[in-house]
CSV table of C-alpha atoms and ligand atoms in Angstrom, one decimal:
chain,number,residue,atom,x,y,z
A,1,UNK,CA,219.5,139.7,77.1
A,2,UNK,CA,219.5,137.2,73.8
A,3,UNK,CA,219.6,139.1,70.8
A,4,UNK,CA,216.8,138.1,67.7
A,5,UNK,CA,218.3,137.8,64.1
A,6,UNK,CA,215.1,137.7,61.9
A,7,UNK,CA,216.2,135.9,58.4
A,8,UNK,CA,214.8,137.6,55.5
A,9,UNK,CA,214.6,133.9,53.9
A,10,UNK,CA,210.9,134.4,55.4
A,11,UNK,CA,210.2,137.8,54.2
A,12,UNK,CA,208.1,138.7,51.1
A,13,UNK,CA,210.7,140.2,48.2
A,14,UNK,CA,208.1,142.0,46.9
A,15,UNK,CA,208.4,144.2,49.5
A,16,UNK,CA,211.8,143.7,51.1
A,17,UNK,CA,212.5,146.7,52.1
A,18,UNK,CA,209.4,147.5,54.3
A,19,UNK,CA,209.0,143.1,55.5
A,20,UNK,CA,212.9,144.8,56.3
A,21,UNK,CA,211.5,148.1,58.6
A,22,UNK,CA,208.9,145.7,60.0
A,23,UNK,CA,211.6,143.8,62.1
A,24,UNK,CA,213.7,147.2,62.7
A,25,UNK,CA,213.4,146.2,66.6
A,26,UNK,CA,215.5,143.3,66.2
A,27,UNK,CA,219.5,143.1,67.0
A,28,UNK,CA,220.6,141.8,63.7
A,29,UNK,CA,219.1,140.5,60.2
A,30,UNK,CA,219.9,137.4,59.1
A,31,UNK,CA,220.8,137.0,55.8
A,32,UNK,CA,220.6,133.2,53.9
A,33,UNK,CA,223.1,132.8,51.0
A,34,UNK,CA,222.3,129.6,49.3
A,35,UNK,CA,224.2,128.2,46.4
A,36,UNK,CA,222.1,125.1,45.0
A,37,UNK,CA,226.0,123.2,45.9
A,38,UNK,CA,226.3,123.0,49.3
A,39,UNK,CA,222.4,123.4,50.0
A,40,UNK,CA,220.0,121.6,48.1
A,41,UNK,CA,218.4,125.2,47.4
A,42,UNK,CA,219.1,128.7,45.6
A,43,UNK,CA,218.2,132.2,48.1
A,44,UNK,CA,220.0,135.6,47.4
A,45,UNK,CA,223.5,136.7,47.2
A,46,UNK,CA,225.7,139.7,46.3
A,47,UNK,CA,223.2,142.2,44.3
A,48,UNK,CA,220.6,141.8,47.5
A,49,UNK,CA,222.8,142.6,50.1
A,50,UNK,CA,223.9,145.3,48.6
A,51,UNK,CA,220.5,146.8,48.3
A,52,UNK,CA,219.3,145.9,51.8
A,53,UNK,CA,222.5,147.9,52.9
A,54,UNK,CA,220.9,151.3,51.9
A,55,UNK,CA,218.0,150.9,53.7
A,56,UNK,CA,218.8,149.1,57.1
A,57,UNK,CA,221.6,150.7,59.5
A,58,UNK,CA,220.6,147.1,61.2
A,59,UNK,CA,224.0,144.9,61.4
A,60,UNK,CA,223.9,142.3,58.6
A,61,UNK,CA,224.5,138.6,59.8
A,62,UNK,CA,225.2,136.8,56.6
A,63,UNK,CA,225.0,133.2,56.7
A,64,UNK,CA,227.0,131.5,53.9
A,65,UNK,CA,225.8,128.4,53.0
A,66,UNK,CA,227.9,127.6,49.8
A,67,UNK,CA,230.5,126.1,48.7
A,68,UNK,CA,233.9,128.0,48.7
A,69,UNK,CA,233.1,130.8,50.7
A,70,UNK,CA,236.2,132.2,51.0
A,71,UNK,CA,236.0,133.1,47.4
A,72,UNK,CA,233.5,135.8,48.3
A,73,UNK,CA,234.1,137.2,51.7
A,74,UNK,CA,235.4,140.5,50.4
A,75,UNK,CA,232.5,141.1,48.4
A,76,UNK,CA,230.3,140.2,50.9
A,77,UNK,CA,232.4,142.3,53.5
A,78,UNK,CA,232.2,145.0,50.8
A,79,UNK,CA,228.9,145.1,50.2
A,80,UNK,CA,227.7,145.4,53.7
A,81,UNK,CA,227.8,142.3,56.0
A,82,UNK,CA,228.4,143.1,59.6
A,83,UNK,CA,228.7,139.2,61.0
A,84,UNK,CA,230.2,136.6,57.8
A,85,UNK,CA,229.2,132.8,58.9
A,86,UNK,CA,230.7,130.2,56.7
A,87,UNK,CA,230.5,126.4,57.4
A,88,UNK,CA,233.1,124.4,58.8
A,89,UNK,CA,231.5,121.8,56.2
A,90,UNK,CA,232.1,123.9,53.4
A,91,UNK,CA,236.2,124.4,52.5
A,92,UNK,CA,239.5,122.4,53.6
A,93,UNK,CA,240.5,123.0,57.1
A,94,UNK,CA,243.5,125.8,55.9
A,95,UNK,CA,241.2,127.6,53.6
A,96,UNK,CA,238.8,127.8,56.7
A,97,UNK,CA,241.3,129.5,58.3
A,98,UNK,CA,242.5,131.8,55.6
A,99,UNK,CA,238.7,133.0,55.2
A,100,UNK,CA,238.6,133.4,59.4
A,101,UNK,CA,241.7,135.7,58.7
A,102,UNK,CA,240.3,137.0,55.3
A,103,UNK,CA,236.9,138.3,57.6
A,104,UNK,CA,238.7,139.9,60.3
A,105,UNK,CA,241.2,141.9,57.6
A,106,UNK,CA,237.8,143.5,56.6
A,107,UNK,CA,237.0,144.1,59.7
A,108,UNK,CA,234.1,142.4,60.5
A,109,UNK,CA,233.1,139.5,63.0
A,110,UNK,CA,233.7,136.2,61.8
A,111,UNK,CA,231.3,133.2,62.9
A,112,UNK,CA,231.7,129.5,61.6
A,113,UNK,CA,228.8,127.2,61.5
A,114,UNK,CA,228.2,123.3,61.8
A,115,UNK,CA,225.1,121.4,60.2
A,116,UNK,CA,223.0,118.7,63.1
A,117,UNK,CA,225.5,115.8,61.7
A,118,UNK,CA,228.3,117.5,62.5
A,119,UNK,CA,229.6,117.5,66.2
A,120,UNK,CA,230.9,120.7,68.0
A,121,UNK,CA,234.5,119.0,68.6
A,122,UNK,CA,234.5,120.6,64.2
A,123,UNK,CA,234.9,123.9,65.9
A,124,UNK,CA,237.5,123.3,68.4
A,125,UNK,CA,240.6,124.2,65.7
A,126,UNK,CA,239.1,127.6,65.2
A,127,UNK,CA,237.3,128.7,68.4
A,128,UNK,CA,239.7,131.0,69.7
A,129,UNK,CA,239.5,133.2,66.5
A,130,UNK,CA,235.6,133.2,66.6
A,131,UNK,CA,233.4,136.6,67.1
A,132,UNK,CA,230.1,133.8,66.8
A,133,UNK,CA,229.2,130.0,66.6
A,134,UNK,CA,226.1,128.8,64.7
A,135,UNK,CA,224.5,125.8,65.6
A,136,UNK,CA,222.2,124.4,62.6
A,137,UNK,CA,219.0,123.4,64.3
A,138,UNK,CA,217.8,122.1,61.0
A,139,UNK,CA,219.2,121.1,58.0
A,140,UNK,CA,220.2,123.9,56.6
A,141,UNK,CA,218.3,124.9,53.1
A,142,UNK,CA,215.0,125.9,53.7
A,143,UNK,CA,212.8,127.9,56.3
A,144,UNK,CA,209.4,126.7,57.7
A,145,UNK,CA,211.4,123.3,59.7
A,146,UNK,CA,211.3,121.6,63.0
A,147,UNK,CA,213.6,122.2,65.5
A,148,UNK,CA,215.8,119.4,66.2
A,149,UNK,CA,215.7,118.8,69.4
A,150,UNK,CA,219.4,117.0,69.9
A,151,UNK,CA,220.7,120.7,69.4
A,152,UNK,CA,220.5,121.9,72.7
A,153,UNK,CA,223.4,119.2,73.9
A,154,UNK,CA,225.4,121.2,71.0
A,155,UNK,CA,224.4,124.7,72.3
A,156,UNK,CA,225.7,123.4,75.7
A,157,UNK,CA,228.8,122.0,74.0
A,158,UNK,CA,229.5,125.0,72.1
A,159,UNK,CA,228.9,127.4,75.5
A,160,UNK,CA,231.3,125.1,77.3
A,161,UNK,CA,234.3,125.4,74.8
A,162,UNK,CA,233.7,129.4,74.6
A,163,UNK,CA,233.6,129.3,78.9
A,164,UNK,CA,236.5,127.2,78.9
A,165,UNK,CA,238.5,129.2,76.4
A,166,UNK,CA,237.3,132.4,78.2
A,167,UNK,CA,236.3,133.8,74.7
A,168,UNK,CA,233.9,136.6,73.6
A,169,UNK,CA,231.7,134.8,71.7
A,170,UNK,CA,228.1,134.6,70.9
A,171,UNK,CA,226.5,131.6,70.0
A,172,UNK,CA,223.2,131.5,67.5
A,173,UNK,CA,221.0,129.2,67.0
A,174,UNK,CA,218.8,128.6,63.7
A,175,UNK,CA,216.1,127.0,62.3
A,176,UNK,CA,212.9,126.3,64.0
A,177,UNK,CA,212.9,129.1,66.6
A,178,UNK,CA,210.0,129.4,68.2
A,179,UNK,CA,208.1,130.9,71.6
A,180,UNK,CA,209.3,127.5,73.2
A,181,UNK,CA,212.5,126.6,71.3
A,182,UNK,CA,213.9,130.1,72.3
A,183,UNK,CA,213.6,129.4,75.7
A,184,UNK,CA,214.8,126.1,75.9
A,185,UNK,CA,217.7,127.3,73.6
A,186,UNK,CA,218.2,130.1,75.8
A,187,UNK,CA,218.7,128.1,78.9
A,188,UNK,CA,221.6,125.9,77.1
A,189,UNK,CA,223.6,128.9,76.4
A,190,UNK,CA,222.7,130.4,73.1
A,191,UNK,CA,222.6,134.2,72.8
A,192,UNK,CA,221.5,134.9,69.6
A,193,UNK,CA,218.5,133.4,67.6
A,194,UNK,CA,217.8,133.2,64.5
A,195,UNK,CA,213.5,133.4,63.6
A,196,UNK,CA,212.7,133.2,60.4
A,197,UNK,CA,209.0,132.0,60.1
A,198,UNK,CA,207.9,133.0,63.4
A,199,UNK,CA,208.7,136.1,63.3
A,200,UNK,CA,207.6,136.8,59.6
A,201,UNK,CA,204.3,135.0,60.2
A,202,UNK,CA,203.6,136.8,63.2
A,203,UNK,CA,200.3,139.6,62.6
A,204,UNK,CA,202.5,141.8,65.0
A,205,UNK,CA,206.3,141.4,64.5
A,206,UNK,CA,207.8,143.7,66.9
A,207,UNK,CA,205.2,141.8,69.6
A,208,UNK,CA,206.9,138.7,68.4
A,209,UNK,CA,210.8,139.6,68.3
A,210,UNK,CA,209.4,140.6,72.2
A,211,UNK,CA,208.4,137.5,73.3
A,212,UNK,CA,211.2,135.6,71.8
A,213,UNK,CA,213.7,137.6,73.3
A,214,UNK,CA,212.2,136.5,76.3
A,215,UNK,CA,210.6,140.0,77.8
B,1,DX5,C1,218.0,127.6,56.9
B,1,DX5,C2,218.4,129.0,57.3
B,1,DX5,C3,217.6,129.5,58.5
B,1,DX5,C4,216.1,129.6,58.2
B,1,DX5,C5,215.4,129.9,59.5
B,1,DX5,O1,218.9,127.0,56.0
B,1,DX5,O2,219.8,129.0,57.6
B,1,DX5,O3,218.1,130.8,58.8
B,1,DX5,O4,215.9,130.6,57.3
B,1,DX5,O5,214.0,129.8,59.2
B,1,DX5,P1,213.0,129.3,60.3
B,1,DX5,O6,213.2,130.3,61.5
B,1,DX5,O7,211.7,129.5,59.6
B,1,DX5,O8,213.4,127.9,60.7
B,2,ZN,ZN1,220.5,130.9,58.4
């Protein structure tokens, strides 16, 4: 069954911690680190993940959209995250693999992302060590987009290399999830979605992380 990240991007931070308990039904929160670098837009970082640690035994899915990631996974790793996503966009090609090795020496599930201008063939060097692919299905840096529909060729692309490779490893999709996007997203091979304003809009939450996962 496809898992539902929810991304607190959406939530109100007045009240995190119960917009948090609202979505307990899901499999994972998502968790959008913007730097104002590598997205044209500043989210949350190190102090917030440490506090939505202490009240959420839900696995944290933190999606680093920065530049220089590698420079924090520790901290990150430290402070709580369950699932660290970095983009293949965002460092040199060796320090991409020193922070895929840097996540798994903490222990934790490593999952490398590309943008919609970026083609899945980016992965390929680094699918083998891969707990998760993300494929961007907007441009990443703000909530509230359209999907884009040439994604799902990518989601297909992406389940063929992790077939072929005979790999354990899921593959998200995020931005612009919706009642109909998860399904079509669903059929091209994604297992995890990420639902940010559809899910924090909803009048009843769990109903909605229902219907998206499809039952
Ligand atoms: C965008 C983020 C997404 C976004 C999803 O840069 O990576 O996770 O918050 O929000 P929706 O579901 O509203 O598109
Ligand atoms: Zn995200």
């Amino acid at each position: 069954m496809i898992k539902i990240a929810p991304s607190i991007l959406a939530a109100d931070f007045t009240r995190l911690g119960e917009e948090i308990a609202s979505v307990k039904t899901a499999d994972m929160l998502h968790f959008d680190v913007m730097d104002g670098e590598f997205v044209p837009n500043i989210s949350f970082g190190l102090p917030v993940i440490k506090d939505v640690r202490r009240v959420t035994d839900m696995p944290l899915d933190v999606h680093l959209m920065i530049r220089f990631p590698a420079r924090y996974i520790a901290e990150f790793c430290q402070r709580g995250a369950d699932v660290v996503v970095l983009h293949v966009e965002s460092e040199e090609p060796w320090e991409i693999k020193k922070a895929i090795r840097d996540v798994k020496a903490q222990g934790k599930k490593v999952g490398l992302s590309i943008k919609p201008g970026t083609p899945v063939s980016a992965l390929e060097p680094y699918a083998e060590s891969l707990d998760q692919i993300l494929i961007m299905s907007v441009e990443p840096g703000f909530g509230g987009q359209g999907f884009i529909p040439e994604s799902l060729g990518k989601i297909e692309q992406a389940a063929q290399i992790v077939a072929r490779l005979g790999i354990t490893c899921d593959i998200e999709v995020d931005g612009g999830i919706n009642r109909v996007t998860a399904r079509q997203c669903e059929s091209a091979g994604a297992t995890v979605l990420v639902a940010g304003s559809s899910v924090f809009r909803a009048a009843d939450r769990a109903e909605e992380i229902r219907i998206l996962r499809g039952n």
